[in-house]
XYZ file of C-alpha atoms in Angstrom:
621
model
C 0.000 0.000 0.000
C 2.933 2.708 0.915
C 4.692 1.598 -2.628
C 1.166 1.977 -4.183
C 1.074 6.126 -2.287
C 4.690 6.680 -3.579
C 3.957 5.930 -6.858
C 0.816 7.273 -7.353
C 2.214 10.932 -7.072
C 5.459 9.613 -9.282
C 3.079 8.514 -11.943
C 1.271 11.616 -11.698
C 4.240 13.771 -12.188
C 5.503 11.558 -15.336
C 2.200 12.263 -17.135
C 2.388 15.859 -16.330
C 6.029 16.335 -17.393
C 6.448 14.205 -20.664
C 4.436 16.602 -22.664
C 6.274 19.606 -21.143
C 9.108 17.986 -23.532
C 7.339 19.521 -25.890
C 5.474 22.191 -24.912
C 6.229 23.304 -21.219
C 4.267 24.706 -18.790
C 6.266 28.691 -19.086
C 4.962 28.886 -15.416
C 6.777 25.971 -14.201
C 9.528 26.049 -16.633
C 10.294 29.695 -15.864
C 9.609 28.930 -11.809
C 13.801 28.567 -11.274
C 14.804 32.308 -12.787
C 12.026 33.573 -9.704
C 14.329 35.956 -7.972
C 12.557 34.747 -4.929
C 13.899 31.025 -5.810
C 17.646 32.473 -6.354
C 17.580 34.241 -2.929
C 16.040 31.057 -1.106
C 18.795 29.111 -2.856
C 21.869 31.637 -2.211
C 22.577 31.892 -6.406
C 24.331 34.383 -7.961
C 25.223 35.066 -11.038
C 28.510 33.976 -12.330
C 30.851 36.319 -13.407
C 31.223 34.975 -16.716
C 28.535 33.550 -18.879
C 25.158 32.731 -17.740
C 25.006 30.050 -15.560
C 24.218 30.364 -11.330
C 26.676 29.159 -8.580
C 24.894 28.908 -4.934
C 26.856 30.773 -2.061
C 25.961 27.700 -0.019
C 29.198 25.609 0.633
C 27.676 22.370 2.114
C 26.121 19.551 0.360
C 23.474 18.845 2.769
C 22.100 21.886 1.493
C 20.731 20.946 -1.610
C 18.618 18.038 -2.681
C 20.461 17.639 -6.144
C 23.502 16.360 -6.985
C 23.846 19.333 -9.041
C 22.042 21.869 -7.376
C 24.815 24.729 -6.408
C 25.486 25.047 -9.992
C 21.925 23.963 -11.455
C 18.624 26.343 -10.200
C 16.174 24.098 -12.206
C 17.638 21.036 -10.948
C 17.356 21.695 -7.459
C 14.213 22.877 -7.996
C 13.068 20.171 -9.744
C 14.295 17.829 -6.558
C 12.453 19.576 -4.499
C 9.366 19.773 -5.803
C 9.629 16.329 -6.171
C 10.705 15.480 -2.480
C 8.272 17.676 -0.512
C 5.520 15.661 -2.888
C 6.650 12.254 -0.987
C 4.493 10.790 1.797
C 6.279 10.266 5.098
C 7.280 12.029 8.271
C 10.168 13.171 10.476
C 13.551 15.701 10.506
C 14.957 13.919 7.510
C 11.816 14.694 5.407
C 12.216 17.308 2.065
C 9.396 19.432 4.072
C 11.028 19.127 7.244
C 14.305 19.950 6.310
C 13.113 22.771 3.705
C 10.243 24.503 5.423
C 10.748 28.169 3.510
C 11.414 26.293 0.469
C 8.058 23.880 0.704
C 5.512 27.335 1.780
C 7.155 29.458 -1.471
C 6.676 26.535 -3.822
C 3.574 25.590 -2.776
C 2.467 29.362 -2.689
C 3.476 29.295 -6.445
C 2.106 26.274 -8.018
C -1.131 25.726 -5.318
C 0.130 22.396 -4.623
C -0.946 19.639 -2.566
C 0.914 18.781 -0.221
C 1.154 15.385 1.679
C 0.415 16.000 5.928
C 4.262 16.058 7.215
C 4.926 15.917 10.762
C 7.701 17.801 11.858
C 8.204 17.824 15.714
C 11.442 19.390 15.739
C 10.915 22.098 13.585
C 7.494 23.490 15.170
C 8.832 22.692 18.571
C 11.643 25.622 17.173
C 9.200 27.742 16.115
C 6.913 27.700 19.533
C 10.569 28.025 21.086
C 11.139 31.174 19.170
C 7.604 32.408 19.508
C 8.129 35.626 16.937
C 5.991 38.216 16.149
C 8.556 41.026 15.258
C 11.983 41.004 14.039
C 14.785 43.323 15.412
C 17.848 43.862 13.729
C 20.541 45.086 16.008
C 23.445 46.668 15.579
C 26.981 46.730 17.657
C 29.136 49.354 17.289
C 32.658 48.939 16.112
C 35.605 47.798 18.612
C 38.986 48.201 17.044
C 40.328 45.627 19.996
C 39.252 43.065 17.807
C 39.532 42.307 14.215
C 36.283 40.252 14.015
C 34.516 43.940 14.784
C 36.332 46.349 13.875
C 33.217 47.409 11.458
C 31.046 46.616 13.726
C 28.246 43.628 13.726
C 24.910 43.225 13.442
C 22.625 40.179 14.366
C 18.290 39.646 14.409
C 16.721 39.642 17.811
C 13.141 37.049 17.444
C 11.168 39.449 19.655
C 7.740 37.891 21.249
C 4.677 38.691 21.318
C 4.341 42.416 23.042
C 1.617 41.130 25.990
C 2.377 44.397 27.787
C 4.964 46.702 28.813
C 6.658 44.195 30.956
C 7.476 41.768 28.399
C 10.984 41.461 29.344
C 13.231 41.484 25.362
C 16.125 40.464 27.154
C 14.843 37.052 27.213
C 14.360 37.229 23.483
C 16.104 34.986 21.146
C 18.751 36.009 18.381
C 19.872 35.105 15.187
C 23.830 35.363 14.231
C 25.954 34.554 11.739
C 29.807 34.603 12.406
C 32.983 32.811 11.519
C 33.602 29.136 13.171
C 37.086 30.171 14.469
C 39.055 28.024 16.369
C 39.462 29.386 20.107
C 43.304 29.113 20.137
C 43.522 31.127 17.072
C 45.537 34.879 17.388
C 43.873 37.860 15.778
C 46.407 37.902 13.460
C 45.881 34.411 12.443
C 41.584 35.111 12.372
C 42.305 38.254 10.308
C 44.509 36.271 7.506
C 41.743 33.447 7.513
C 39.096 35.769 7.674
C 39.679 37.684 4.736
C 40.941 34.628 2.448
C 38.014 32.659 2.864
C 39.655 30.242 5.573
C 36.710 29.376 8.068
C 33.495 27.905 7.874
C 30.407 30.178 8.556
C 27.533 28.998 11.167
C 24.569 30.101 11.301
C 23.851 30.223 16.004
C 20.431 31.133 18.043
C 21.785 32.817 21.148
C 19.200 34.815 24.426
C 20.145 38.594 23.762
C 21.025 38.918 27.140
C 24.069 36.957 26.288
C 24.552 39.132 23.369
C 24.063 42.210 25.589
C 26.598 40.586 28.067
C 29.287 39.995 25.277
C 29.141 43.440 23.154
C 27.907 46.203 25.737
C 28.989 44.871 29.184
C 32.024 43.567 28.231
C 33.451 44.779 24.702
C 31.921 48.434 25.610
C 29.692 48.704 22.654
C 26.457 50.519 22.740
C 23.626 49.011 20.553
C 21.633 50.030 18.136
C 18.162 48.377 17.776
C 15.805 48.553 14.341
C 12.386 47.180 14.638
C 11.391 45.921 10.852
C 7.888 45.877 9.492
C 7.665 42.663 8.322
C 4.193 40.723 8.858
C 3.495 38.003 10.497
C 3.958 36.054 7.232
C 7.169 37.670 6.674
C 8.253 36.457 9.824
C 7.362 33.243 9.677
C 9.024 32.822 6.251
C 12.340 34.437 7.693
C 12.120 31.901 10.588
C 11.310 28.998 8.170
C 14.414 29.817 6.396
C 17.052 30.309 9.262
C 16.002 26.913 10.462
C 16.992 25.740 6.337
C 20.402 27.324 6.834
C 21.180 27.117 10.520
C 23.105 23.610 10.034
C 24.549 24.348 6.856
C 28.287 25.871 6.073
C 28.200 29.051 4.162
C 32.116 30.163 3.510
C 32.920 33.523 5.814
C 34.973 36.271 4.512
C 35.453 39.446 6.216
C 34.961 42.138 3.827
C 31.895 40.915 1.647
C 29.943 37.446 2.926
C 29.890 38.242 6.328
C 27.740 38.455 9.423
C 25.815 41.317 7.946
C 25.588 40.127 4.675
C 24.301 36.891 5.802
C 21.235 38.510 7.695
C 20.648 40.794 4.426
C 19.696 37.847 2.703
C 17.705 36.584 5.014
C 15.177 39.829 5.264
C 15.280 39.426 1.273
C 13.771 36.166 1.621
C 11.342 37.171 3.991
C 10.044 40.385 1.171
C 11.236 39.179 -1.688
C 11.913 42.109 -3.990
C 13.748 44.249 -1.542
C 17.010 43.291 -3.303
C 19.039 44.117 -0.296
C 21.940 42.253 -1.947
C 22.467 43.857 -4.834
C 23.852 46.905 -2.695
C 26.563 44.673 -2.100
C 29.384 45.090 -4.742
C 33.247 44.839 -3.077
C 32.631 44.942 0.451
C 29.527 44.514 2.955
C 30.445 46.913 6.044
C 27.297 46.456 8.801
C 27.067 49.581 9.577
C 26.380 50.172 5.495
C 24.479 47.416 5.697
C 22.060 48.972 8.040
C 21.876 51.894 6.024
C 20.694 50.473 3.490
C 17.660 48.490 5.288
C 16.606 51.906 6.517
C 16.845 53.430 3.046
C 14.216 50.460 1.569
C 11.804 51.534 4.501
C 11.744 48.376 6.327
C 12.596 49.826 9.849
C 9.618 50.997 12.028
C 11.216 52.384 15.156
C 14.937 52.782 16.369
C 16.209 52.112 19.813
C 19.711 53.201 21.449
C 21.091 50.593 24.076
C 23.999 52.739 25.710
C 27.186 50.062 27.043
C 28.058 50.170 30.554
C 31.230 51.913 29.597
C 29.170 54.443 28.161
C 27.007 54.845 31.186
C 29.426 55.127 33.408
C 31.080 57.673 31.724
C 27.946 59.807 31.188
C 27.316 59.835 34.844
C 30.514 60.558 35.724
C 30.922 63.354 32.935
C 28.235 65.277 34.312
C 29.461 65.772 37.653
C 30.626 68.761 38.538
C 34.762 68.481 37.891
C 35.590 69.405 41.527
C 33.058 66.462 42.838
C 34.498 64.000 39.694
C 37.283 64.385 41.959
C 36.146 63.457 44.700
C 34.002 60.568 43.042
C 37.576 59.255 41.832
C 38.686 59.589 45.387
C 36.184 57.596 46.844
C 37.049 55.075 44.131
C 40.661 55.063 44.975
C 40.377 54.351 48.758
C 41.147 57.778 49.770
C 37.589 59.286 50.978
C 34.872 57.282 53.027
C 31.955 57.327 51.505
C 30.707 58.870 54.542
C 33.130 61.407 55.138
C 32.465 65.103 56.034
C 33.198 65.632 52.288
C 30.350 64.171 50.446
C 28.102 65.159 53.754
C 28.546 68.581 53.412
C 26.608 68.318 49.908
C 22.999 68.677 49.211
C 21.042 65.755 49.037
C 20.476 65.030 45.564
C 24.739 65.741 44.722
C 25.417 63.438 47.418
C 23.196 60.444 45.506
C 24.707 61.743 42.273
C 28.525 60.856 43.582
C 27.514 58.063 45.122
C 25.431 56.450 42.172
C 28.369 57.836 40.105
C 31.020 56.198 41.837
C 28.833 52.566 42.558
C 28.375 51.975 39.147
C 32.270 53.081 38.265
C 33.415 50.360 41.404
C 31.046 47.883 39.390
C 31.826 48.358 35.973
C 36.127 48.710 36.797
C 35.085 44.974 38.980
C 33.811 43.769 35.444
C 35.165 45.014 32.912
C 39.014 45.415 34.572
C 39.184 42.685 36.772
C 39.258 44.978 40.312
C 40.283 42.708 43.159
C 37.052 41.664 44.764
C 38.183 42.030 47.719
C 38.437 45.429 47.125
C 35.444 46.454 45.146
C 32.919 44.194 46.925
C 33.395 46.292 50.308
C 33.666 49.233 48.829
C 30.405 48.988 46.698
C 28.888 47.874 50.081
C 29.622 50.566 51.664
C 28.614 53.266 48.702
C 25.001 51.204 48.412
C 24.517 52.000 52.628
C 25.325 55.344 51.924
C 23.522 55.830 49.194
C 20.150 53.834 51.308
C 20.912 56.834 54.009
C 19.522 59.687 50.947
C 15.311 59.905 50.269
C 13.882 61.344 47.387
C 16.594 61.550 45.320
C 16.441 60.650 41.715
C 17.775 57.962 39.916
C 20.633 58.120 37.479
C 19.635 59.498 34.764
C 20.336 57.318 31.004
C 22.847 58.613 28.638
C 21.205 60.752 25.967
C 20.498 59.307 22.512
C 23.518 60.389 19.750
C 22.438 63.006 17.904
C 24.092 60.991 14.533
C 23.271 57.240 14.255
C 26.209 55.255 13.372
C 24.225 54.607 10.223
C 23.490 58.236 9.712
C 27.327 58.789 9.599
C 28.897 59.157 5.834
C 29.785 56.208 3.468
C 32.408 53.958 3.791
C 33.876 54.199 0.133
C 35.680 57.266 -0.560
C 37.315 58.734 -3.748
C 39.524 62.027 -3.557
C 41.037 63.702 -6.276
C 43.906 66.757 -5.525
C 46.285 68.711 -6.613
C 49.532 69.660 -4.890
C 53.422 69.767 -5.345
C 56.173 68.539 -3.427
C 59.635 70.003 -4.092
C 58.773 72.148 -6.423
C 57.430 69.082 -8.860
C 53.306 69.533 -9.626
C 51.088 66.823 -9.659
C 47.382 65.337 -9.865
C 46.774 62.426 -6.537
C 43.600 60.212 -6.741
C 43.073 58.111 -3.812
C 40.900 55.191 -3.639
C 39.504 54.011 -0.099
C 37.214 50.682 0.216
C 36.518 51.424 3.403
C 36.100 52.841 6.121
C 36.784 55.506 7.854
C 40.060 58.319 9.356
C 40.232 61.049 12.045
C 39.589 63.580 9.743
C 36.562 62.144 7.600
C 33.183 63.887 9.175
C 32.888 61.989 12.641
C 29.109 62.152 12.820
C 28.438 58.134 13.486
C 31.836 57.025 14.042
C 33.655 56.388 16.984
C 35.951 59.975 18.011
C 39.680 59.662 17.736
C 39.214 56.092 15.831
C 40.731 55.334 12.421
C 40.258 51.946 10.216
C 41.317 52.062 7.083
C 41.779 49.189 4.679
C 43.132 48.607 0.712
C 43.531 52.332 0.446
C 45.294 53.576 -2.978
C 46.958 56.906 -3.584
C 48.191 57.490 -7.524
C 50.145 60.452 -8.261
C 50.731 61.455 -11.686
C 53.679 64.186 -12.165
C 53.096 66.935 -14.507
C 56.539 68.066 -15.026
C 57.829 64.634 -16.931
C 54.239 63.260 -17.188
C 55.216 60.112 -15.233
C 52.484 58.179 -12.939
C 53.617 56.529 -9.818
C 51.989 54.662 -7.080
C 52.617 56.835 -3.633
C 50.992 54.307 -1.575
C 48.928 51.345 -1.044
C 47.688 50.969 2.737
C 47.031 47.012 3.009
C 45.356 48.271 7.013
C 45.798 50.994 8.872
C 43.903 51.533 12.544
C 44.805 54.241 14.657
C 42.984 54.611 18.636
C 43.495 57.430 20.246
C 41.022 57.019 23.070
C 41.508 60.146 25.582
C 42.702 59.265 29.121
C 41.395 60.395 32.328
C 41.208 60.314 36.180
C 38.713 57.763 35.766
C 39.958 55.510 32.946
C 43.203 54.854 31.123
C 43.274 53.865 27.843
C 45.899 53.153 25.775
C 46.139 54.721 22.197
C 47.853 52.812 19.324
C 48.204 52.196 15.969
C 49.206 49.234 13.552
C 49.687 49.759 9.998
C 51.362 48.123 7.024
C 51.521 48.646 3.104
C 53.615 50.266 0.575
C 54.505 53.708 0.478
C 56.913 56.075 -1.614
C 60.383 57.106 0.886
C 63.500 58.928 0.389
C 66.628 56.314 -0.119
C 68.957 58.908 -0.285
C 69.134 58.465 -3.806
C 65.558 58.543 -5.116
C 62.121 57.867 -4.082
C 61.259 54.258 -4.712
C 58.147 52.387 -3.336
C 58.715 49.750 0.096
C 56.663 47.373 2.052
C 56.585 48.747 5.450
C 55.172 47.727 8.895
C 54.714 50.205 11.662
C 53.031 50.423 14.816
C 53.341 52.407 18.218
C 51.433 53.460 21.375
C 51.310 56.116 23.917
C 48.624 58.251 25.266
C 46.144 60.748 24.655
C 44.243 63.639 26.607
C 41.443 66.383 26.465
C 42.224 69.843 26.354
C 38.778 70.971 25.869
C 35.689 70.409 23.808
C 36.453 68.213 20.649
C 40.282 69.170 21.087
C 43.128 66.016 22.301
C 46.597 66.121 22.408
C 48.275 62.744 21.852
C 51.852 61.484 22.168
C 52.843 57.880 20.669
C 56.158 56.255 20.498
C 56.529 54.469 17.251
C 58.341 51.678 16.000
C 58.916 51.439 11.457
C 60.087 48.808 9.011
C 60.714 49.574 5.903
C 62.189 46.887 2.889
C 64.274 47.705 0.033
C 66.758 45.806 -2.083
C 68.586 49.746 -2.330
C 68.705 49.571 1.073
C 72.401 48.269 2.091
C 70.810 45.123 4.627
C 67.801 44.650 2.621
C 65.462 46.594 5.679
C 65.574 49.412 7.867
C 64.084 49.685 11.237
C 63.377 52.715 13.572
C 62.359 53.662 16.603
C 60.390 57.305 16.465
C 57.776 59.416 17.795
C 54.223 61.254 16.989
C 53.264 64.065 18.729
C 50.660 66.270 17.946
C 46.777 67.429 18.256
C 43.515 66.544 17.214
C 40.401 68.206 16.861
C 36.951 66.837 15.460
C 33.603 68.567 14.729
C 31.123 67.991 12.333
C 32.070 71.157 10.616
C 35.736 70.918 10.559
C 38.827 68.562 11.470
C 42.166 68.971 11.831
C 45.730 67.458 13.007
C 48.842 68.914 13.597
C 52.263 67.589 14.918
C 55.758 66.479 14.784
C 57.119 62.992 13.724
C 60.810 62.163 14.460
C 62.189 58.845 13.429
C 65.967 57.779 14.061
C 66.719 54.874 11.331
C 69.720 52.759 12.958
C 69.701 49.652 10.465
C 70.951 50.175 7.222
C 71.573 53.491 8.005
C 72.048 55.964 10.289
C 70.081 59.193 9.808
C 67.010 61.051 11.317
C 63.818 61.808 9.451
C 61.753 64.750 11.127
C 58.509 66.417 9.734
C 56.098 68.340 10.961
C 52.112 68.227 9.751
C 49.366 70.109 9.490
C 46.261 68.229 7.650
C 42.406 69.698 7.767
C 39.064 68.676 6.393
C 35.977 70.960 5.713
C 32.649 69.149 5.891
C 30.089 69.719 3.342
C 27.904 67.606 4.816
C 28.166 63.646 4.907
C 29.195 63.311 1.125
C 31.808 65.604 0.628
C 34.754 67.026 2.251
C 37.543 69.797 0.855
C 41.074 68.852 2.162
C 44.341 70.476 2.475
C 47.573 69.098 3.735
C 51.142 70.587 4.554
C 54.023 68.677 5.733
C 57.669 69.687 5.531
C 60.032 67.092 6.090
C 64.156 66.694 7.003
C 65.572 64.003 5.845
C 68.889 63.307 4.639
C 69.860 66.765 5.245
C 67.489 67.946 2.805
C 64.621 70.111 3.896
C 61.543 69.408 1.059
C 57.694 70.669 1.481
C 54.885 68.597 0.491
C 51.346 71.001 -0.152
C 47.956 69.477 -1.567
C 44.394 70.364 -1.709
C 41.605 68.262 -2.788
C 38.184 67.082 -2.169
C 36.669 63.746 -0.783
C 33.790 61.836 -2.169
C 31.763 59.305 0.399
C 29.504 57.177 -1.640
């Protein structure tokens, strides 16, 4: 009787299809071009020629033997398998569940009953009515998000005010790195292609935990307007690729791009992938789900560091230092000091300080035998004060870090250096310097990747590559009575330099660190020891090497930017010389597509004193 059910549909399916041979159905036959069919299946177009070639990298994925290269095979296997009686995980309908509603959606087919516990026992589990995506800012500590990342919180039903979202579940996608594996050795493997990507389901608390508690990274949360259908089909389809391998790379399928094609799934027709054409930055990504209206309402999720530093900020700065004093041991919570204070300043400090003890316990690994007494005795201080108000929340940015300006930007200038005239365009995939418009971007942060800089010389109409920057990140995060960062900087590339003879083009490596402080609104002065490399068959041991410093200022608005400073380097290798220059380098703003530039540097080296002038203007697009 079961071979009788199996064949019945089989038979069925033969009688329908051998006339197709010759004339077919243009519903059915079309059915595999369906844009919506590509996006379920991952397809894009190759390159070259015609054909289709599914980003999926596992075979489990498809129900062909031919089906990452083949749309109207697969699609013929499926329609076939979902059409077979039976039940259980392993089951075409089971496994497929996005796949099985769209094609039956398209072709009004019906269906054999499936029963698929573990699927709708994942679906109760999840229990979505709205979709959140949620972005965390960038954290240039760590290579995996230095862009920042972005992830889908499964938000329940809204019963009432209390529903608690931290509780909610969360979709990721991220790179299966091995846990022993440096940053150095993630960054290589991340950008060739070298790990597997999973697909994880995660509580946002845990997320919350991870990026603002303990990486310091506020969060950005965008409720989309998908239906309920919409939803459903979104969750039917992470379930299809939660098990399944897709190949991570850094700059283009990563976490964000991932989740973009998930969302197109769900509305089919927002083509959120074709924005995607070198690179896939989240924080672009974002942008560009807010720019296809799918976002109903934005949310700002301050970090703790953030928090703490906005209460502490808006102390007075006479009673910051006395909040730092009570944090260092050398005031009682309960002196005569913070006594002699009204009321409400008293529970300001003392809120001020508690969450500082808690957040340094954390975050910086205080002794606990230290903070743990201390924090006791600020919270039975603190119970000593009625009627005073809570701490207030750190005020929503002004500029959303997908409000800032685009990632890609193209400069064209003029200048001359040494008297010789030329014509610079620079090419920049991404992302972002101290002196681009800061509006949406971390202050005193700088991540640059693949940038380009072609000069061509008007004089003897020659064209010459000044540099190629392979990465270059620069920190300077101010320092303070309360917390001490370090600033640093890493970079490596090519770049033009001085032999002594000519100017010829090295691979160089450089890094350094130091500090940086306020002097006032916008305005830091930084100091960073340095450390260069620099490889040349002219040179006379192949390399040079020297040890150096960066001093200077830095000041960023939304209007205007600017640095100024000295360099000194003392190369002790191959040979033994000083370079010195001193810089002065401003932007003008014209809002968040356009900036005018000008530069100045004049430089001693070799014994030869040589300016450098240009002026240009900066595309973000």
């Amino acid at each position: 009787m079961g071979h009788s059910l199996r064949l019945g549909p089989a038979l069925c399916w033969l009688a329908l299809s051998a006339p197709a041979l010759a004339d077919t159905s243009p519903t059915t036959q079309d059915l595999y071009l369906d844009p919506a069919w590509l996006t379920l299946m991952h397809y894009q177009q190759d390159t070259l020629g015609g054909g289709f070639t599914s980003q999926a990298d596992d075979p489990d994925f498809f129900l062909s033997d031919q089906g990452k290269q083949a749309p109207e095979r697969e699609l013929e296997a499926t329609l076939s398998a979902i059409q077979q009686p039976g039940s259980g995980g392993g089951h075409a309908q089971c496994r497929f569940p996005a796949r099985t509603a769209w094609l039956q959606g398209q072709l009004d087919l019906s269906l054999p009953a499936v029963d698929c516990p573990a699927y709708e026992a994942w679906t109760e589990t999840l229990n979505t009515e709205t979709v959140t995506l949620v972005f965390a800012a960038s954290y240039l500590n760590s290579p995996s998000s230095m862009f920042g990342h972005t992830f889908l919180r499964l938000d329940p039903p809204q019963d009432d005010d209390e529903t608690n979202l931290l509780l909610a579940n969360t979709i990721s996608y991220a790179a299966d790195a091995a846990a022993h594996d440096s940053e150095i050795l993630f960054a290589y493997k991340g950008i060739f292609g070298g790990y597997p990507g999973i697909t994880s389901v995660q509580p946002y608390y845990e997320k919350i935990r991870l990026y603002s508690d303990i990486e310091h990274r506020d969060l950005w949360e965008y409720r989309l307007n998908l239906t309920q259908a919409e939803v459903d089909l979104l969750i039917a389809h992470a379930w299809e690729i939660r098990d399944h391998n897709f190949d991570y790379y850094f700059f283009d399928e990563n976490c964000a791009y991932r989740l973009l094609a998930l969302i197109d799934v769900a509305r089919p027709g927002t083509n959120l992938l074709d924005e995607v054409s070198t690179h896939a930055i989240p924080s672009d990504t974002v942008r560009w789900v807010v720019d296809k209206d799918l976002v109903s309402e934005v949310y700002y999720r301050p970090s703790a560091a953030t928090s703490v530093a906005y209460s502490l900020e808006s102390l007075p700065e006479e009673q910051q230092t006395l909040a730092a004093a009570i944090a260092n041991g050398y005031v009682d919570p309960e002196s005569q000091e913070i006594q002699q204070l009204a009321p409400k300043q008293q529970a300001h400090i003392l809120d001020a300080t508690y969450d500082y003890v808690r957040y340094q316990s954390e975050a910086d690994g205080w002794p606990r035998e230290v903070a743990a007494p201390l924090s006791h005795n600020l919270l039975m201080a603190r119970s000593d004060i009625d009627e005073a108000p809570a701490p207030q929340s750190p005020p929503q940015p002004e500029i959303r870090d997908d409000q800032g300006h685009n990632t890609f930007r193209g400069s064209i200038s003029s200048g001359q250096l040494a008297h010789r005239e030329f014509t610079e365009l620079t090419l920049r995939p991404a992302y972002h310097d101290v002196l681009d418009p800061p509006a949406g971007y971390r202050p005193g942060a700088q991540l640059q990747f693949l940038r380009l800089d072609a000069r061509y010389y008007t004089d003897n109409d020659e064209l010459q590559l000044e540099q190629l920057i392979g990465v270059e990140i620069r920190s300077l995060s101010p320092r303070d009575q309360f917390f001490s960062p370090l600033s640093w900087q890493v970079g490596f590339g090519g770049r033009r330099t001085d032999n002594g003879a000519k100017r010829v083009l090295s691979p160089y490596l450089e890094g350094g660190a130091g500090g940086s402080w306020l002097l006032g609104n916008h305005l830091q002065a930084f100091a960073i020891a340095t450390a260069d490399v620099e490889i040349d068959d002219d040179l006379r041991r192949g390399y040079d090497a020297a040890p150096g410093a960066d001093i200077g200022l830095l000041h960023q608005n939304n209007r205007f930017s600017f640095i100024a400073g000295a360099k000194t380097k003392a190369w002790i290798v191959s040979s033994q010389h000083r370079q010195d220059q001193v810089y002065i380098k401003g932007n003008w703003h014209l809002g968040r597509a356009f900036s005018l530039f000008a530069e100045f540097t004049r430089e001693d080296h070799y014994d030869r004193y040589q300016s450098t002038w240009q002026t240009g203007l900066h595309a973000y697009f």
